[in-house]
PDB file of C-alpha atoms and ligand atoms in Angstrom:
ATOM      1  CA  UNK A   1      -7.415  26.211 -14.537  1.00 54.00           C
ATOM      2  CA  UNK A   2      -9.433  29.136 -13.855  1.00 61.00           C
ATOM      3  CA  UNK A   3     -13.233  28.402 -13.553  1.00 92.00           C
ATOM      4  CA  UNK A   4     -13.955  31.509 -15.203  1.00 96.00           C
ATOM      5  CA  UNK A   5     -12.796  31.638 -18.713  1.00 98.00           C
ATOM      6  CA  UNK A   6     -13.859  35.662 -18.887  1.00 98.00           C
ATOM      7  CA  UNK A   7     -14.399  38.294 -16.853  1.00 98.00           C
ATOM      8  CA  UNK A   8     -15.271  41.859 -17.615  1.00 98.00           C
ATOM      9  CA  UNK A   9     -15.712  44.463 -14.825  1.00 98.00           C
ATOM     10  CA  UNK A  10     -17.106  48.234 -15.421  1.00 98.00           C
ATOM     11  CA  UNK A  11     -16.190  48.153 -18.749  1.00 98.00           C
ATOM     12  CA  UNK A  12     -16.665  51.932 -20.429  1.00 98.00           C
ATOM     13  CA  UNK A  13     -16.345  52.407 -24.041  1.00 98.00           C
ATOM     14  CA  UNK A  14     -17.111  55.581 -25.450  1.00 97.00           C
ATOM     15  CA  UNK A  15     -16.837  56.817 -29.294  1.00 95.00           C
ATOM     16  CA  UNK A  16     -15.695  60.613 -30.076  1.00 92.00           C
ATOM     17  CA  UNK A  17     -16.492  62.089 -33.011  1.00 88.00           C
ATOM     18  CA  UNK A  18     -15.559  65.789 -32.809  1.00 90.00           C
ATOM     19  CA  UNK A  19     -18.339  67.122 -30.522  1.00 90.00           C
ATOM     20  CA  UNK A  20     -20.411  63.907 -30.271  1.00 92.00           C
ATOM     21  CA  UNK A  21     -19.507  61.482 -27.491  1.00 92.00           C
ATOM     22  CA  UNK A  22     -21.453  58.171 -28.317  1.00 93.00           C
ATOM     23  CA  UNK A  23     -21.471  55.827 -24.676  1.00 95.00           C
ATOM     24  CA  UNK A  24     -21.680  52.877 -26.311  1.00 97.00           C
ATOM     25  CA  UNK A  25     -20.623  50.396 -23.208  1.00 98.00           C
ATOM     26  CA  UNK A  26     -20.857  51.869 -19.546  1.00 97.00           C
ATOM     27  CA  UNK A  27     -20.290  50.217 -16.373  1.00 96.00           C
ATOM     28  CA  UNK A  28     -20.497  46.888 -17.927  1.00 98.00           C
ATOM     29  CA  UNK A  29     -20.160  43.523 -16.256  1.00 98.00           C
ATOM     30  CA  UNK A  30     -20.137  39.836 -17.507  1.00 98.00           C
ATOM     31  CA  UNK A  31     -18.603  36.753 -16.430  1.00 98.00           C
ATOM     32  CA  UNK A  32     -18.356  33.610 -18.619  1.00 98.00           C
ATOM     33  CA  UNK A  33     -17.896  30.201 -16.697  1.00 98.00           C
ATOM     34  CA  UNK A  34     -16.360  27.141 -17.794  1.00 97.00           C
ATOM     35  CA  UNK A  35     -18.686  25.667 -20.237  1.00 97.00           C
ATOM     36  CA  UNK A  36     -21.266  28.281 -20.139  1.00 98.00           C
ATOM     37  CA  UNK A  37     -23.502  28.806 -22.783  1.00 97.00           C
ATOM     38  CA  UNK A  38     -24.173  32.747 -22.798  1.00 98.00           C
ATOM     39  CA  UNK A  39     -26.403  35.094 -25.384  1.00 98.00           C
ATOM     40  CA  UNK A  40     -26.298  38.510 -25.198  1.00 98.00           C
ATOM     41  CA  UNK A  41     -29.239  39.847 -27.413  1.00 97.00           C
ATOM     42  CA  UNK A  42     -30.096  43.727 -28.566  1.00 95.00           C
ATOM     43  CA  UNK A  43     -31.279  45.669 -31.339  1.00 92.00           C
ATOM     44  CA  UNK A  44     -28.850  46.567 -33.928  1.00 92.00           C
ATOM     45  CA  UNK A  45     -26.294  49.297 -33.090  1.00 94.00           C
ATOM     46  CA  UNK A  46     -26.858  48.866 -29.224  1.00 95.00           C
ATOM     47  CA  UNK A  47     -23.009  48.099 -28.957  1.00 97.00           C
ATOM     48  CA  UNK A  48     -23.080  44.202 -29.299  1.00 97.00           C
ATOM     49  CA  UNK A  49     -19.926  44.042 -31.987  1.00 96.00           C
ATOM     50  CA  UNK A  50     -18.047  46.529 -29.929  1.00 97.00           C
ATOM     51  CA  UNK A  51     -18.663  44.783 -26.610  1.00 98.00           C
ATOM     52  CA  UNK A  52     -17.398  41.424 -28.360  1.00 97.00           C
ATOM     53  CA  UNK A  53     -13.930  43.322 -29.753  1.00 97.00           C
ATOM     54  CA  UNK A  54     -13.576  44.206 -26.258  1.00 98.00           C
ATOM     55  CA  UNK A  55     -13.819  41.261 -24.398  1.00 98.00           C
ATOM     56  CA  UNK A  56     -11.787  39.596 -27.600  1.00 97.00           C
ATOM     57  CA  UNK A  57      -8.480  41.940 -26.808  1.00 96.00           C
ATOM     58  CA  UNK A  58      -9.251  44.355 -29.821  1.00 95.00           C
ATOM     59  CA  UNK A  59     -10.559  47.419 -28.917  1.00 96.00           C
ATOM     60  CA  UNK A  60      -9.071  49.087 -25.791  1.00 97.00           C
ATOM     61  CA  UNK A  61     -12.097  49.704 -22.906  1.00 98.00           C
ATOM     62  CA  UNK A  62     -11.682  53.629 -22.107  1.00 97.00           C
ATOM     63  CA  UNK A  63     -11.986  51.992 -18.898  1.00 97.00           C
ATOM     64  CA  UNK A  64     -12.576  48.791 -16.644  1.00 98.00           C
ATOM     65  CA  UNK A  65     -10.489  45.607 -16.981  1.00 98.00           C
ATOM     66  CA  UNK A  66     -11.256  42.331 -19.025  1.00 98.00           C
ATOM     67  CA  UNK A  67      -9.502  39.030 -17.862  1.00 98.00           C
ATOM     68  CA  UNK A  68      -9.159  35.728 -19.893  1.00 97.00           C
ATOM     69  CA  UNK A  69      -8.455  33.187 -17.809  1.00 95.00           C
ATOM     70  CA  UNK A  70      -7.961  35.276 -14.906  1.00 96.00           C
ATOM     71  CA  UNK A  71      -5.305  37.569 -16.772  1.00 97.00           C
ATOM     72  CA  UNK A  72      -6.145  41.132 -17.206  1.00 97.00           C
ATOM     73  CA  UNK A  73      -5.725  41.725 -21.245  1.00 97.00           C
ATOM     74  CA  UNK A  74      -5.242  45.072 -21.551  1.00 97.00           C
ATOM     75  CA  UNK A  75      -2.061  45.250 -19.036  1.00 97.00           C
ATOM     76  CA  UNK A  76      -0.323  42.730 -21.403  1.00 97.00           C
ATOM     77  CA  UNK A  77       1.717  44.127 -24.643  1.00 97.00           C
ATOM     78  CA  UNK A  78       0.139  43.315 -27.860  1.00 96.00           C
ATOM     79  CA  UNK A  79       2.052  40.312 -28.778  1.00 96.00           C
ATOM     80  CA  UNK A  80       1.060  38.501 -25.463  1.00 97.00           C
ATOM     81  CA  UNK A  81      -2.340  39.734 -25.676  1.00 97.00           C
ATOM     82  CA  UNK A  82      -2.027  38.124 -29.297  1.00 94.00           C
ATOM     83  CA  UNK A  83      -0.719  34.857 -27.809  1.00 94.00           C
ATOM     84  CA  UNK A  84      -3.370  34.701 -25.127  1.00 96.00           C
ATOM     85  CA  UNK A  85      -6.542  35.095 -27.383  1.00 95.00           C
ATOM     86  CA  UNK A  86      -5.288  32.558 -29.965  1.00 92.00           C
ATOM     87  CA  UNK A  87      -4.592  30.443 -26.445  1.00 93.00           C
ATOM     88  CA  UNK A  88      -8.059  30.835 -24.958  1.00 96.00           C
ATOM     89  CA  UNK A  89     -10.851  32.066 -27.898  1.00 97.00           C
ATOM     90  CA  UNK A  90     -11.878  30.682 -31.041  1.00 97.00           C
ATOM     91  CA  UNK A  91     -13.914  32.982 -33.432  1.00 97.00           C
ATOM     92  CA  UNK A  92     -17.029  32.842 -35.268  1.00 96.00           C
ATOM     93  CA  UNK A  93     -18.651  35.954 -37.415  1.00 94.00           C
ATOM     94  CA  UNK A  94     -21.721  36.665 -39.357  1.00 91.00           C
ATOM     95  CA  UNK A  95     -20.013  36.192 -43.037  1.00 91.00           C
ATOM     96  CA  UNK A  96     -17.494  33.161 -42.700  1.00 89.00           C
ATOM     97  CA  UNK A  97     -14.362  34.449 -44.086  1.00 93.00           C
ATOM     98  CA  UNK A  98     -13.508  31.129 -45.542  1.00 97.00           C
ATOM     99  CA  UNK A  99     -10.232  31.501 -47.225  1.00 97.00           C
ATOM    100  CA  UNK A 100     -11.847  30.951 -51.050  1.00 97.00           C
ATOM    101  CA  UNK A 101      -8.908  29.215 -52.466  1.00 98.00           C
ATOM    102  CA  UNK A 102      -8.225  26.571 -50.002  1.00 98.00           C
ATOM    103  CA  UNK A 103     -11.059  23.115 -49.084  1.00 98.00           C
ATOM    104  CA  UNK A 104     -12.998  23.285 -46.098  1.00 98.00           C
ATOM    105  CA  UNK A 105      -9.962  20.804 -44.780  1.00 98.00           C
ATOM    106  CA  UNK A 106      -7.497  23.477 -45.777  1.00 97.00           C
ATOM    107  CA  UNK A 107      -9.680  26.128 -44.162  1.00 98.00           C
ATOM    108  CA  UNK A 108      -9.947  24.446 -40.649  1.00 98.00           C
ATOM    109  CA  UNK A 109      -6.587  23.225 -40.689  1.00 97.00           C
ATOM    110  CA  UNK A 110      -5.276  26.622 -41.156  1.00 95.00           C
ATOM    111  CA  UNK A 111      -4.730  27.674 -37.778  1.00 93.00           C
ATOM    112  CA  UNK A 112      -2.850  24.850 -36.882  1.00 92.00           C
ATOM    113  CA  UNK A 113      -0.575  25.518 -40.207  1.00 90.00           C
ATOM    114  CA  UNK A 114      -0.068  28.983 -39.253  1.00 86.00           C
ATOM    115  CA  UNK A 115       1.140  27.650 -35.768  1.00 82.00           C
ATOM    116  CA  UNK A 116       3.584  26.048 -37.276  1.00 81.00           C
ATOM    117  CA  UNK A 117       1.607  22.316 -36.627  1.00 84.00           C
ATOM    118  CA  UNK A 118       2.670  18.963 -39.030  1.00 94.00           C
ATOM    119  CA  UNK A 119       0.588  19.533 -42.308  1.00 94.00           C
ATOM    120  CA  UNK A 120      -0.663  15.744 -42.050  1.00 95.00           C
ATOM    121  CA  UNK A 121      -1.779  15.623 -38.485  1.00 96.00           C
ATOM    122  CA  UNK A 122      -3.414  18.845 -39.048  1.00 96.00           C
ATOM    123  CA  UNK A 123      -5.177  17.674 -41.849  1.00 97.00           C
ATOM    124  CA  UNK A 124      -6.301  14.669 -39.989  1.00 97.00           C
ATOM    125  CA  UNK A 125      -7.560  17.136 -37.033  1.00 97.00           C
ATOM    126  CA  UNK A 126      -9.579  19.307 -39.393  1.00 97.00           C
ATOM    127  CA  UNK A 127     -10.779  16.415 -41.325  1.00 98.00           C
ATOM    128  CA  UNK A 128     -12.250  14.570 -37.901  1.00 97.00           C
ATOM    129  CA  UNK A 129     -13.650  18.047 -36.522  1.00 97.00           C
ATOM    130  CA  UNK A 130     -15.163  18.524 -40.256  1.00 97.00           C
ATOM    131  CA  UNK A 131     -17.269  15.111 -39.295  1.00 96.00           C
ATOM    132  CA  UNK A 132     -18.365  16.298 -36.068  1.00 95.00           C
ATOM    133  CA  UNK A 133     -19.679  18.946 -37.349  1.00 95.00           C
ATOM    134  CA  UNK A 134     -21.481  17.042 -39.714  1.00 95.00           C
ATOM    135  CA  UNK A 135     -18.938  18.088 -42.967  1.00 97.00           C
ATOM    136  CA  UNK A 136     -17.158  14.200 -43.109  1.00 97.00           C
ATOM    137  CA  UNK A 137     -18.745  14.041 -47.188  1.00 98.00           C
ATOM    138  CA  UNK A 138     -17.543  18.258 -47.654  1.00 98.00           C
ATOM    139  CA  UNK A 139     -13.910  18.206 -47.258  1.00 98.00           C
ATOM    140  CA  UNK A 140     -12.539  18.627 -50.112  1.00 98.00           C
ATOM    141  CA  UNK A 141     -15.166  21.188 -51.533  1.00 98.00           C
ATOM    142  CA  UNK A 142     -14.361  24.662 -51.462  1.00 98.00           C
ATOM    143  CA  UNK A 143     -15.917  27.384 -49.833  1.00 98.00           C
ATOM    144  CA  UNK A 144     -18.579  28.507 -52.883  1.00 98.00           C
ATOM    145  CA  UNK A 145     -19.253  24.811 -53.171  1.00 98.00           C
ATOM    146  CA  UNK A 146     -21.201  24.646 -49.896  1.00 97.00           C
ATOM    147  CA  UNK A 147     -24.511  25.911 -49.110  1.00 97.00           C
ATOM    148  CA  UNK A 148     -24.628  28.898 -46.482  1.00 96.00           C
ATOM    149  CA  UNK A 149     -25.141  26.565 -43.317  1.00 96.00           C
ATOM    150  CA  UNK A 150     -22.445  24.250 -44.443  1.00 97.00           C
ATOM    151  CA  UNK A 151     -19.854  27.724 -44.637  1.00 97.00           C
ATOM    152  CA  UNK A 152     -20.769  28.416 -41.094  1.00 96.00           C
ATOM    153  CA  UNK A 153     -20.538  24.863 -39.778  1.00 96.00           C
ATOM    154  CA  UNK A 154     -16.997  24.812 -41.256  1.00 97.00           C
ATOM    155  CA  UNK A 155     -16.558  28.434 -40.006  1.00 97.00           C
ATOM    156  CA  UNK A 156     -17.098  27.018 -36.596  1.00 97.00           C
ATOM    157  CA  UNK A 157     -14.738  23.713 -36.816  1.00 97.00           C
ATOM    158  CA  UNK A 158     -12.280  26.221 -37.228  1.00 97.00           C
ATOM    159  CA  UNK A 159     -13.087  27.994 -34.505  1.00 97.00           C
ATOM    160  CA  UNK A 160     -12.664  24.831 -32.708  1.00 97.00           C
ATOM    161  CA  UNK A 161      -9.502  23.623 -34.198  1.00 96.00           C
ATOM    162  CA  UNK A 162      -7.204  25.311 -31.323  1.00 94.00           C
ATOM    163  CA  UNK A 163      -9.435  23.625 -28.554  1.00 95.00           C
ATOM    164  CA  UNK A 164     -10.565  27.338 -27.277  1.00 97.00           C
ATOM    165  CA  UNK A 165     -11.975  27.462 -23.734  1.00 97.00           C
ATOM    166  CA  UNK A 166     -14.193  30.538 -24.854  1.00 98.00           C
ATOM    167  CA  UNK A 167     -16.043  30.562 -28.814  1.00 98.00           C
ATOM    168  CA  UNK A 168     -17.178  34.267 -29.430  1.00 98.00           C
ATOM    169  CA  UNK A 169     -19.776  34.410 -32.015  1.00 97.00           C
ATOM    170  CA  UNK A 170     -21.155  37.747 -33.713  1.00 97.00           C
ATOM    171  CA  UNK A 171     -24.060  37.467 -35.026  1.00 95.00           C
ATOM    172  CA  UNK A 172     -23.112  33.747 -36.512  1.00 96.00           C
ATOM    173  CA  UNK A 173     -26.843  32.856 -37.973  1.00 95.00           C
ATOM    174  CA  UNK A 174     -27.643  36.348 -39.216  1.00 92.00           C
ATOM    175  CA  UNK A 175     -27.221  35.245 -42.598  1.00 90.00           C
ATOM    176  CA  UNK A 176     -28.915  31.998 -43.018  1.00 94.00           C
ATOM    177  CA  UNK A 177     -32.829  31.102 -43.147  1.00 94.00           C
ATOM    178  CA  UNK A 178     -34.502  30.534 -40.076  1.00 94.00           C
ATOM    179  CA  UNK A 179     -34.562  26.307 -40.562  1.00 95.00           C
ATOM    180  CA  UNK A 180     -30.356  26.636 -40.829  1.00 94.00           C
ATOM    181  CA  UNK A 181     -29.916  28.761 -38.152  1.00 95.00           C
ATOM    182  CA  UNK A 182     -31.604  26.764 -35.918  1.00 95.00           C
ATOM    183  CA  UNK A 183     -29.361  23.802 -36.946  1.00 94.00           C
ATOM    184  CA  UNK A 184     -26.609  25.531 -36.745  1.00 94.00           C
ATOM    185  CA  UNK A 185     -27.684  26.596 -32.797  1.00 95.00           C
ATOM    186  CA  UNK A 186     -28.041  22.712 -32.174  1.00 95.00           C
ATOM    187  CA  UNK A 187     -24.427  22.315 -33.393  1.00 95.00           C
ATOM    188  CA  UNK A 188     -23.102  24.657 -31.204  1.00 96.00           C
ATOM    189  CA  UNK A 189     -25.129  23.250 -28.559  1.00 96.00           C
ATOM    190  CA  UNK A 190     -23.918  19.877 -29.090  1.00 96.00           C
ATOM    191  CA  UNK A 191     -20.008  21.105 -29.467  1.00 96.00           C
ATOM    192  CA  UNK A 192     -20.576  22.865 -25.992  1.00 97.00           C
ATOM    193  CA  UNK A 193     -21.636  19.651 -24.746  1.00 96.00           C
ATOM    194  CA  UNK A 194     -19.172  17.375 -26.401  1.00 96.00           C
ATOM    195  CA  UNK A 195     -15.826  19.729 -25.934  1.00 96.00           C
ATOM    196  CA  UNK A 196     -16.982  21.237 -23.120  1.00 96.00           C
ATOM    197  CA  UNK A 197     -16.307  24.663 -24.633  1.00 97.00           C
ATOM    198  CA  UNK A 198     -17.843  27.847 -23.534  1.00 98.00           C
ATOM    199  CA  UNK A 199     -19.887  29.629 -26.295  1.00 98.00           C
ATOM    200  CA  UNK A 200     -20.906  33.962 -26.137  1.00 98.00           C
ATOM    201  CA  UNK A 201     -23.114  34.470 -28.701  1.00 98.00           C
ATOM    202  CA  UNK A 202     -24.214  38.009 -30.083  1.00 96.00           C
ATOM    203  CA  UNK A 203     -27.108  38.137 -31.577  1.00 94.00           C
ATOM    204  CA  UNK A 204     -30.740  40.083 -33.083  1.00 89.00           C
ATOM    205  CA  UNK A 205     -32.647  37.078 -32.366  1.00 90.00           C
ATOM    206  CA  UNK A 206     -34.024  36.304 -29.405  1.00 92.00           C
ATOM    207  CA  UNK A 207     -35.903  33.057 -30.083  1.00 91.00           C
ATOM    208  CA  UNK A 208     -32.447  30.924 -30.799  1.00 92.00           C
ATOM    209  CA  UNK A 209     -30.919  33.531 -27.902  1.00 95.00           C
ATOM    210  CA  UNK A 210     -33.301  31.670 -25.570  1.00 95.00           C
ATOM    211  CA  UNK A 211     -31.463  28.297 -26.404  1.00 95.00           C
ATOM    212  CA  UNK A 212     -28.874  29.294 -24.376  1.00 96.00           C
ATOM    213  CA  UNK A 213     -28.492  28.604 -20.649  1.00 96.00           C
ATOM    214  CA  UNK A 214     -28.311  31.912 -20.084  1.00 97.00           C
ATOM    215  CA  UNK A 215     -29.315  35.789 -21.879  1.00 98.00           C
ATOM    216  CA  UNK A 216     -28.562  38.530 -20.893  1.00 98.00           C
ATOM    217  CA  UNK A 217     -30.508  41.651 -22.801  1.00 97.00           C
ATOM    218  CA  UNK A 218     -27.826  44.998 -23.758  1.00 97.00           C
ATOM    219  CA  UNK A 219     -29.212  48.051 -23.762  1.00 96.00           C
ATOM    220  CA  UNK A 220     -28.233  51.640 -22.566  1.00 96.00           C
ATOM    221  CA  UNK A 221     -24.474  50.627 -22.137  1.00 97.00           C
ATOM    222  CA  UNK A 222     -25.391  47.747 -19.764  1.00 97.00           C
ATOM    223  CA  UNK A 223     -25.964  43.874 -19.334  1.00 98.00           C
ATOM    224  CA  UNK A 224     -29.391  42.990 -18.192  1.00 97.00           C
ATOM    225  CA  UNK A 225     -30.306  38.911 -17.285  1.00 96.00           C
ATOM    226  CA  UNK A 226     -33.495  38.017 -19.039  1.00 91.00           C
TER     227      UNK A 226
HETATM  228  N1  ADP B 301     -15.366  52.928 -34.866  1.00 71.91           N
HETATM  229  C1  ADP B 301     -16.457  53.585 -34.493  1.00 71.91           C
HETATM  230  N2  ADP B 301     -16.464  54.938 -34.392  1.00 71.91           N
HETATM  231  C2  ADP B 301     -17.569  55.602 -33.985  1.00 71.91           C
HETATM  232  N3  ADP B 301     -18.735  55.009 -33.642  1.00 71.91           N
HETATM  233  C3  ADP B 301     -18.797  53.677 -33.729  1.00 71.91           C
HETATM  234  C4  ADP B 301     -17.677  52.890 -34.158  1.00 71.91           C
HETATM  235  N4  ADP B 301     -18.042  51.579 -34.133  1.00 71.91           N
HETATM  236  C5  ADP B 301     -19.330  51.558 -33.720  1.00 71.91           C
HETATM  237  N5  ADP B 301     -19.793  52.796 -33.477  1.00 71.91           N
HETATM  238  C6  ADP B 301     -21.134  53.137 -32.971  1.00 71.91           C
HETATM  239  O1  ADP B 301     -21.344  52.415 -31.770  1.00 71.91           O
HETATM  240  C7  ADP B 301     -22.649  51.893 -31.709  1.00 71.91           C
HETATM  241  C8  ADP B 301     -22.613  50.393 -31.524  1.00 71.91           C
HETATM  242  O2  ADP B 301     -22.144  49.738 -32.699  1.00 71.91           O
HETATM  243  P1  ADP B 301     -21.990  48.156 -32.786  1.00 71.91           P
HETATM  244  O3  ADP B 301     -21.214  47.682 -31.629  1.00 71.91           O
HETATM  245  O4  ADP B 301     -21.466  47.813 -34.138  1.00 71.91           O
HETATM  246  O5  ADP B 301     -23.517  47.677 -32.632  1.00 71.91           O
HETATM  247  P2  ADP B 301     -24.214  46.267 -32.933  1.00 71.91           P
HETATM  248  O6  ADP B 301     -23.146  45.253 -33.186  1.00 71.91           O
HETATM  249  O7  ADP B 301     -25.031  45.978 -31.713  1.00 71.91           O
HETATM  250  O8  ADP B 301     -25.102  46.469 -34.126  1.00 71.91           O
HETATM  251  C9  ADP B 301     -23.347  52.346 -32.981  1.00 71.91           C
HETATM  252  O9  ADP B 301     -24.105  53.486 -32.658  1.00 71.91           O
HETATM  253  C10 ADP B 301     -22.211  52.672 -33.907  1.00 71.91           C
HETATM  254  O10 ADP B 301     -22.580  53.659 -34.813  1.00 71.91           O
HETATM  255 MG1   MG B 302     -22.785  44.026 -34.798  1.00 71.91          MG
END
């Protein structure tokens, strides 16, 4: 196993809209360790969601390279580049697109499902990841019947569900009130020490930012360690 889980080097990414060229990433750099707990803070629009789609496999660099697990994504075709972020990253995102139909059981199970898993077993997975993260009373309530921290708690079991090496979270407390987010910080805190996975956050705010081992400030296209 690779000791880095990520590495991005000179990373450009650059919007064109007829006459306007917006640099929105330039020469960036990052690397994400094993278990490394990594913020990346900036005022909105600075290029935090972009640089996040382009370390995820989403959004093509104009150029530079970006390896997971030591594999450079963009030389890969889109179905292994598919197969190797559901492999290595778990997800987490400002609104918690909770399915609305399906239990918070349902909802973390779901990946597993969709990878063709045992319904049971998976169910049994989701339900003990739901108790970690503090949901074991929740798991048969649906999405609307759980408050906004509870949503991204579940949002982040299934995040989890796959084992990821690497979680990469946009913005995941920018809805809640300042007492939630902070709980929800401590669970991600406690999952990184527990599982041992890796967590990038994106986010506005740089008092939870500074829970993190590590935070790194973007501005003008580039990383800068605070
Ligand atoms: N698809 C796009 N086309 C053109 N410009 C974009 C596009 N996506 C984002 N931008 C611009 O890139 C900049 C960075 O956006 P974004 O990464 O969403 O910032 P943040 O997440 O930090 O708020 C903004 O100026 C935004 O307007
Ligand atoms: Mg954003």
């Amino acid at each position: 196993m690779n000791d880095l889980v990520l590495r991005a080097t000179g990373v450009e990414r650059v919007y064109k809209q007829g006459q306007h060229r917006v640099e929105v990433l330039r020469d960036l750099n990052l690397t994400v360790a094993t278990r490394e707990q990594v913020a990346i803070v900036g005022s909105s629009g600075c290029g935090k969601s972009t640089l996040l789609h382009v370390l995820a496999g989403l959004d093509t660099p104009d150029s530079g390279s970006v390896e997971l697990d030591g594999v450079d994504l963009y030389r890969l075709n889109p179905a292994q580049r598919g197969r190797l972020r559901n492999e290595v990253l778990g997800f987490v995102y400002q609104f918690h697109h909770l399915l609305p139909e399906f239990s918070a059981v349902e909802n973390v199970a779901m990946p597993l499902l969709i990878g063709r898993a045992d319904a049971a077993q998976a169910k049994r997975d989701a339900a003990a990841l739901l108790e970690k993260v503090g949901l074991g009373q929740r798991l048969t309530h649906k999405p609307a019947e759980l408050s906004g921290g509870e949503r991204q708690r579940a949002a982040i079991a299934r995040a989890l569900i796959n084992r990821p090496r690497l979680v990469l979270a946009d913005e995941p407390t920018g809805n809640l009130d300042e007492t939630t987010a902070a709980g929800v910080y401590e669970l991600m805190l406690q999952l990184n020490e527990e599982l041992g996975t890796a967590f990038l956050i994106v986010t506005h705010d740089t008092r939870l930012a500074a829970r993190m081992q590590k935070t790194y400030h973007l501005s003008n296209g580039g990383l800068h360690l605070q």
